[in-house]
Amino acid sequence: MAADASNPLKGIMMKVSSVVVFVAMQACIKSAGPDIPAGQITFFRSAFAVVPIILYLGYLGQLRGVMKTSSPFGHLRRGMLGIMSMGFGFYGLVNLPLPDAIAIGYSMPLLAVVFAAIFLKEPVRLYRWTAVMVGMIGVVIISWPKLTLFQDGGVPSQQALGAAAVLTSSFLAGFAMIQTRLLVRTEKTATIVMYFSLSGAVFSLLSLPFGWNNLSASEMAFLIAAGFCGGVGQILLTEAYRNADVSTVAPFEYTSIVLGIVIAYILFSDVPTAETLIGTTITVSAGIFIIYREHQLGLERKAARKASPPGG
């Protein structure tokens, strides 16, 4: 499933399609209602994502040996981090307006730059450090009105807890991304995706003793749909990176905020605040700048390799 970067237009189309499907997944989770435990949501999201993933891998002829791994504990760490991130993220999603949850989640790629520098010793120069700091200022602008509600009559508000949960989710997702980057050195993409989905279903079952809801037919339908959307979104994302460079398709992730604002207004009558719009603009600009710098550095490294004599 390695990228050949041979069809950038198809890659962009697949990336935008994945954004649409993932936002649809978030809309399904919000539509299911605010009272469903995050662990129960995570179970449905993980378990029913396996179905389209298995069909996809079967279509590619990659089911044979998909569970063979040389790094079981790496998958275990990736699964635990990813599931905790997903649980916090879903809690934040059902307690925040959809655009706010999406925008605060943009802190994850910024945190990933920091973690890559610290744990993977990847070189991060002044431009990217500056972009990370500017981007986090945007996240603070979005989050602060919610976080200041923490002392609302001495009881934390749902929006305050939701904002804190999404920030925690982004923090954990940054660590999960580091673990994924370690896994891809030895593991196939299909193996990583399958282990993550299965471990998500298993780990989320541990929340069952803490109380799951008896779901109505509509709640069940929304959660099952969310799971299918999650699996299809992962497939589309994989195809995007098979057909185009990361730097080509990554900026299209930010189309999710536009789609999120439209869907939130139509389905939930949520109108984005001025803080959300200003903070999102700052964070998205910083994220796009980081992608641009990665692309430029990639071109410089490619030119340097071509200029180096053999054996040099």
Coordinates of C-alpha atoms in Angstrom, one line a residue:
M1 CA 0.0 0.0 0.0
A2 CA 2.9 2.3 -0.6
A3 CA 2.2 5.5 -2.3
D4 CA 3.3 5.9 -5.9
A5 CA 2.2 9.5 -6.1
S6 CA 1.3 8.9 -9.8
N7 CA -2.2 10.5 -9.9
P8 CA -2.3 13.7 -7.7
L9 CA -5.8 14.7 -8.9
K10 CA -7.2 11.3 -7.9
G11 CA -5.3 11.6 -4.6
I12 CA -6.9 15.0 -3.9
M13 CA -10.4 13.7 -4.8
M14 CA -9.9 10.8 -2.4
K15 CA -8.7 13.1 0.3
V16 CA -11.7 15.4 0.0
S17 CA -14.0 12.3 -0.1
S18 CA -12.4 11.1 3.1
V19 CA -13.0 14.4 4.8
V20 CA -16.7 14.3 3.7
V21 CA -17.1 10.8 5.1
F22 CA -15.3 11.6 8.4
V23 CA -17.4 14.7 9.0
A24 CA -20.5 12.5 8.2
M25 CA -19.2 10.1 10.9
Q26 CA -19.0 13.0 13.4
A27 CA -22.5 14.2 12.4
C28 CA -23.8 10.6 13.0
I29 CA -22.3 10.5 16.5
K30 CA -23.7 13.9 17.4
S31 CA -27.1 12.9 16.0
A32 CA -27.1 9.7 18.2
G33 CA -27.4 12.1 21.2
P34 CA -25.3 13.5 24.0
D35 CA -26.0 10.8 26.6
I36 CA -24.3 7.8 25.1
P37 CA -21.0 6.9 26.9
A38 CA -17.8 7.6 25.0
G39 CA -16.7 3.9 25.4
Q40 CA -19.9 2.7 23.8
I41 CA -19.5 5.1 20.9
T42 CA -15.9 4.0 20.5
F43 CA -16.9 0.3 20.3
F44 CA -19.4 0.9 17.5
R45 CA -16.9 3.2 15.7
S46 CA -14.2 0.5 15.8
A47 CA -16.2 -2.7 15.4
F48 CA -18.3 -1.7 12.4
A49 CA -15.3 0.0 10.7
V50 CA -13.8 -3.5 10.3
V51 CA -16.5 -4.5 7.8
P52 CA -15.6 -2.1 5.0
I53 CA -11.9 -2.5 5.8
I54 CA -12.1 -6.3 5.4
L55 CA -14.0 -6.0 2.1
Y56 CA -11.4 -3.5 0.9
L57 CA -8.4 -5.7 1.8
G58 CA -10.2 -8.7 0.2
Y59 CA -10.7 -6.7 -3.0
L60 CA -7.0 -5.8 -3.0
G61 CA -6.0 -9.4 -2.3
Q62 CA -4.3 -8.4 0.9
L63 CA -6.2 -10.4 3.5
R64 CA -3.7 -13.2 3.6
G65 CA -1.2 -12.6 6.3
V66 CA -2.8 -9.3 7.3
M67 CA -2.5 -10.2 11.0
K68 CA 1.2 -11.3 10.8
T69 CA 3.3 -8.8 12.7
S70 CA 6.8 -8.4 14.1
S71 CA 5.7 -5.8 16.5
P72 CA 2.7 -6.9 18.6
F73 CA 3.5 -4.6 21.5
G74 CA 3.8 -1.7 19.1
H75 CA 0.3 -2.4 17.8
L76 CA -0.8 -2.7 21.5
R77 CA 0.6 0.8 22.3
R78 CA -0.8 2.2 19.1
G79 CA -4.2 0.8 19.9
M80 CA -4.3 2.0 23.5
L81 CA -3.3 5.5 22.6
G82 CA -5.7 5.6 19.6
I83 CA -8.7 4.3 21.6
M84 CA -8.1 6.7 24.5
S85 CA -7.8 9.6 22.0
M86 CA -11.0 8.4 20.3
G87 CA -12.9 8.2 23.5
F88 CA -11.9 11.7 24.7
G89 CA -12.6 13.0 21.2
F90 CA -16.1 11.5 21.1
Y91 CA -16.9 12.9 24.5
G92 CA -15.8 16.4 23.3
L93 CA -17.7 16.0 20.1
V94 CA -21.1 15.3 21.7
N95 CA -20.6 18.2 24.2
L96 CA -19.3 20.9 21.8
P97 CA -20.7 22.5 18.6
L98 CA -19.4 20.5 15.6
P99 CA -17.2 23.3 14.2
D100 CA -15.5 23.9 17.5
A101 CA -14.7 20.2 18.0
I102 CA -13.2 20.0 14.5
A103 CA -11.2 23.2 14.9
I104 CA -9.8 22.3 18.3
G105 CA -8.8 19.0 16.9
Y106 CA -6.5 20.8 14.4
S107 CA -4.1 21.1 17.3
M108 CA -3.1 17.4 16.7
P109 CA -0.8 17.9 13.7
L110 CA 0.8 20.8 15.5
L111 CA 1.5 18.7 18.6
A112 CA 2.8 15.9 16.3
V113 CA 5.6 18.2 15.1
V114 CA 6.6 18.8 18.7
F115 CA 6.5 15.1 19.6
A116 CA 8.4 14.2 16.4
A117 CA 11.2 16.6 17.4
I118 CA 11.3 15.3 21.0
F119 CA 10.9 11.5 20.6
L120 CA 12.0 10.8 17.0
K121 CA 14.7 13.4 17.0
E122 CA 13.4 14.8 13.7
P123 CA 15.0 18.2 12.8
V124 CA 12.5 21.1 13.3
R125 CA 13.7 24.5 12.3
L126 CA 12.7 28.0 13.5
Y127 CA 10.0 28.4 10.8
R128 CA 8.1 25.3 11.9
W129 CA 8.5 26.0 15.6
T130 CA 7.1 29.5 15.0
A131 CA 4.2 28.1 13.0
V132 CA 3.4 25.6 15.8
M133 CA 3.3 28.4 18.4
V134 CA 1.1 30.6 16.2
G135 CA -1.2 27.7 15.5
M136 CA -1.5 26.9 19.2
I137 CA -2.5 30.5 19.8
G138 CA -5.4 29.9 17.4
V139 CA -6.4 26.8 19.4
V140 CA -6.3 28.8 22.6
I141 CA -8.6 31.5 21.0
I142 CA -11.1 28.8 20.1
S143 CA -10.9 27.0 23.4
W144 CA -10.6 29.8 25.9
P145 CA -14.3 30.9 26.0
K146 CA -15.3 27.3 26.8
L147 CA -12.5 26.7 29.3
T148 CA -13.4 29.9 31.3
L149 CA -16.8 28.3 31.9
F150 CA -15.1 25.8 34.3
Q151 CA -16.2 27.8 37.3
D152 CA -19.8 28.2 36.3
G153 CA -21.4 28.1 39.7
G154 CA -18.7 25.9 40.9
V155 CA -19.7 23.1 38.5
P156 CA -17.7 22.4 35.3
S157 CA -19.9 23.1 32.2
Q158 CA -20.3 20.5 29.6
Q159 CA -18.6 22.7 27.0
A160 CA -15.6 23.3 29.3
L161 CA -15.2 19.6 29.8
G162 CA -15.8 19.0 26.0
A163 CA -13.0 21.5 25.0
A164 CA -10.6 19.9 27.6
A165 CA -11.5 16.4 26.2
V166 CA -10.8 17.4 22.6
L167 CA -7.5 18.9 23.6
T168 CA -6.6 15.7 25.5
S169 CA -7.7 13.7 22.5
S170 CA -5.3 15.7 20.3
F171 CA -2.5 15.2 22.8
L172 CA -3.0 11.4 22.8
A173 CA -3.4 11.4 19.0
G174 CA -0.1 13.1 18.6
F175 CA 1.6 10.3 20.6
A176 CA -0.4 7.7 18.5
M177 CA 0.9 9.3 15.3
I178 CA 4.5 8.9 16.6
Q179 CA 3.8 5.2 17.4
T180 CA 2.4 4.8 13.9
R181 CA 5.5 6.3 12.3
L182 CA 7.5 3.8 14.2
L183 CA 5.3 0.9 13.0
V184 CA 5.4 1.8 9.3
R185 CA 9.1 1.1 9.3
T186 CA 8.4 -2.7 9.6
E187 CA 4.6 -3.1 9.2
K188 CA 2.3 -3.1 6.3
T189 CA -0.4 -0.4 6.2
A190 CA -3.1 -3.1 6.0
T191 CA -1.7 -4.7 9.2
I192 CA -1.7 -1.4 11.1
V193 CA -5.2 -0.5 10.1
M194 CA -6.6 -4.0 11.0
Y195 CA -4.9 -4.2 14.3
F196 CA -6.1 -0.7 15.2
S197 CA -9.7 -1.4 14.4
L198 CA -9.8 -4.7 16.2
S199 CA -7.9 -3.5 19.3
G200 CA -10.3 -0.5 19.4
A201 CA -13.3 -2.8 19.5
V202 CA -11.7 -5.0 22.2
F203 CA -10.4 -2.2 24.4
S204 CA -13.6 -0.2 24.3
L205 CA -15.5 -3.3 25.7
L206 CA -13.6 -2.7 28.9
S207 CA -15.9 0.3 29.5
L208 CA -19.0 -2.0 29.5
P209 CA -19.0 -2.5 33.3
F210 CA -19.1 1.3 33.8
G211 CA -22.5 1.4 32.2
W212 CA -23.7 1.3 28.6
N213 CA -27.1 2.6 27.5
N214 CA -29.9 0.6 26.1
L215 CA -30.0 2.1 22.6
S216 CA -33.1 2.9 20.6
A217 CA -33.3 1.9 17.0
S218 CA -32.3 5.3 15.8
E219 CA -29.3 5.6 18.1
M220 CA -28.2 2.1 17.1
A221 CA -28.5 3.1 13.4
F222 CA -26.5 6.3 13.8
L223 CA -23.7 4.5 15.7
I224 CA -23.5 1.7 13.1
A225 CA -23.4 4.3 10.3
A226 CA -20.6 6.1 12.2
G227 CA -18.6 2.9 12.3
F228 CA -19.1 2.2 8.6
C229 CA -18.2 5.9 7.8
G230 CA -15.0 5.5 9.9
G231 CA -13.9 2.4 7.9
V232 CA -14.8 3.9 4.5
G233 CA -13.0 7.2 5.5
Q234 CA -9.8 5.2 6.4
I235 CA -10.0 3.4 3.0
L236 CA -10.4 6.7 1.1
L237 CA -7.5 8.2 3.1
T238 CA -5.3 5.3 2.3
E239 CA -6.1 5.6 -1.4
A240 CA -5.4 9.4 -1.2
Y241 CA -1.8 8.7 0.0
R242 CA -1.4 5.9 -2.5
N243 CA -2.0 8.3 -5.4
A244 CA -0.4 11.6 -4.3
D245 CA 2.3 13.0 -2.0
V246 CA 1.4 13.9 1.6
S247 CA 2.2 17.6 1.0
T248 CA -0.2 17.6 -2.0
V249 CA -3.3 16.2 -0.3
A250 CA -2.8 17.2 3.4
P251 CA -4.0 20.8 3.0
F252 CA -7.4 19.5 1.9
E253 CA -7.9 18.3 5.5
Y254 CA -8.9 21.8 6.3
T255 CA -12.0 21.6 4.1
S256 CA -13.5 19.8 7.0
I257 CA -14.1 23.0 8.9
V258 CA -16.2 24.5 6.1
L259 CA -18.2 21.3 5.8
G260 CA -18.6 21.1 9.5
I261 CA -19.9 24.6 9.8
V262 CA -22.5 23.9 7.0
I263 CA -23.7 20.6 8.5
A264 CA -23.7 22.0 12.1
Y265 CA -26.0 24.9 10.9
I266 CA -28.3 22.7 8.9
L267 CA -28.6 19.8 11.4
F268 CA -28.0 21.3 14.8
S269 CA -28.6 25.0 14.3
D270 CA -25.0 25.7 15.5
V271 CA -23.6 29.1 14.5
P272 CA -19.8 29.5 14.8
T273 CA -18.7 32.2 17.2
A274 CA -16.2 35.0 16.2
E275 CA -13.6 33.3 18.4
T276 CA -14.0 30.0 16.5
L277 CA -13.7 31.7 13.1
I278 CA -10.6 33.8 14.1
G279 CA -8.9 30.9 15.9
T280 CA -9.6 28.5 13.1
T281 CA -8.1 30.9 10.5
I282 CA -4.9 31.2 12.6
T283 CA -4.6 27.5 13.2
V284 CA -5.3 26.5 9.6
S285 CA -2.8 29.1 8.3
A286 CA -0.2 27.7 10.6
G287 CA -0.9 24.1 9.6
I288 CA -0.8 24.9 5.9
F289 CA 2.5 26.7 6.4
I290 CA 4.0 23.6 8.1
I291 CA 2.9 21.5 5.2
Y292 CA 4.4 24.0 2.8
R293 CA 7.7 23.9 4.7
E294 CA 7.7 20.1 4.7
H295 CA 7.2 20.1 0.9
Q296 CA 10.0 22.6 0.4
L297 CA 12.4 20.7 2.6
G298 CA 11.5 17.5 0.7
L299 CA 12.4 19.2 -2.6
E300 CA 15.7 20.4 -1.1
R301 CA 16.6 16.9 0.2
K302 CA 15.7 15.4 -3.2
A303 CA 17.9 17.9 -5.0
A304 CA 20.7 17.3 -2.6
R305 CA 20.5 13.5 -3.2
K306 CA 20.7 14.1 -7.0
A307 CA 23.7 16.4 -6.6
S308 CA 25.6 14.0 -4.4
P309 CA 28.1 11.8 -6.3
P310 CA 27.6 8.0 -5.9
G311 CA 29.2 6.8 -2.6
G312 CA 29.4 10.4 -1.4

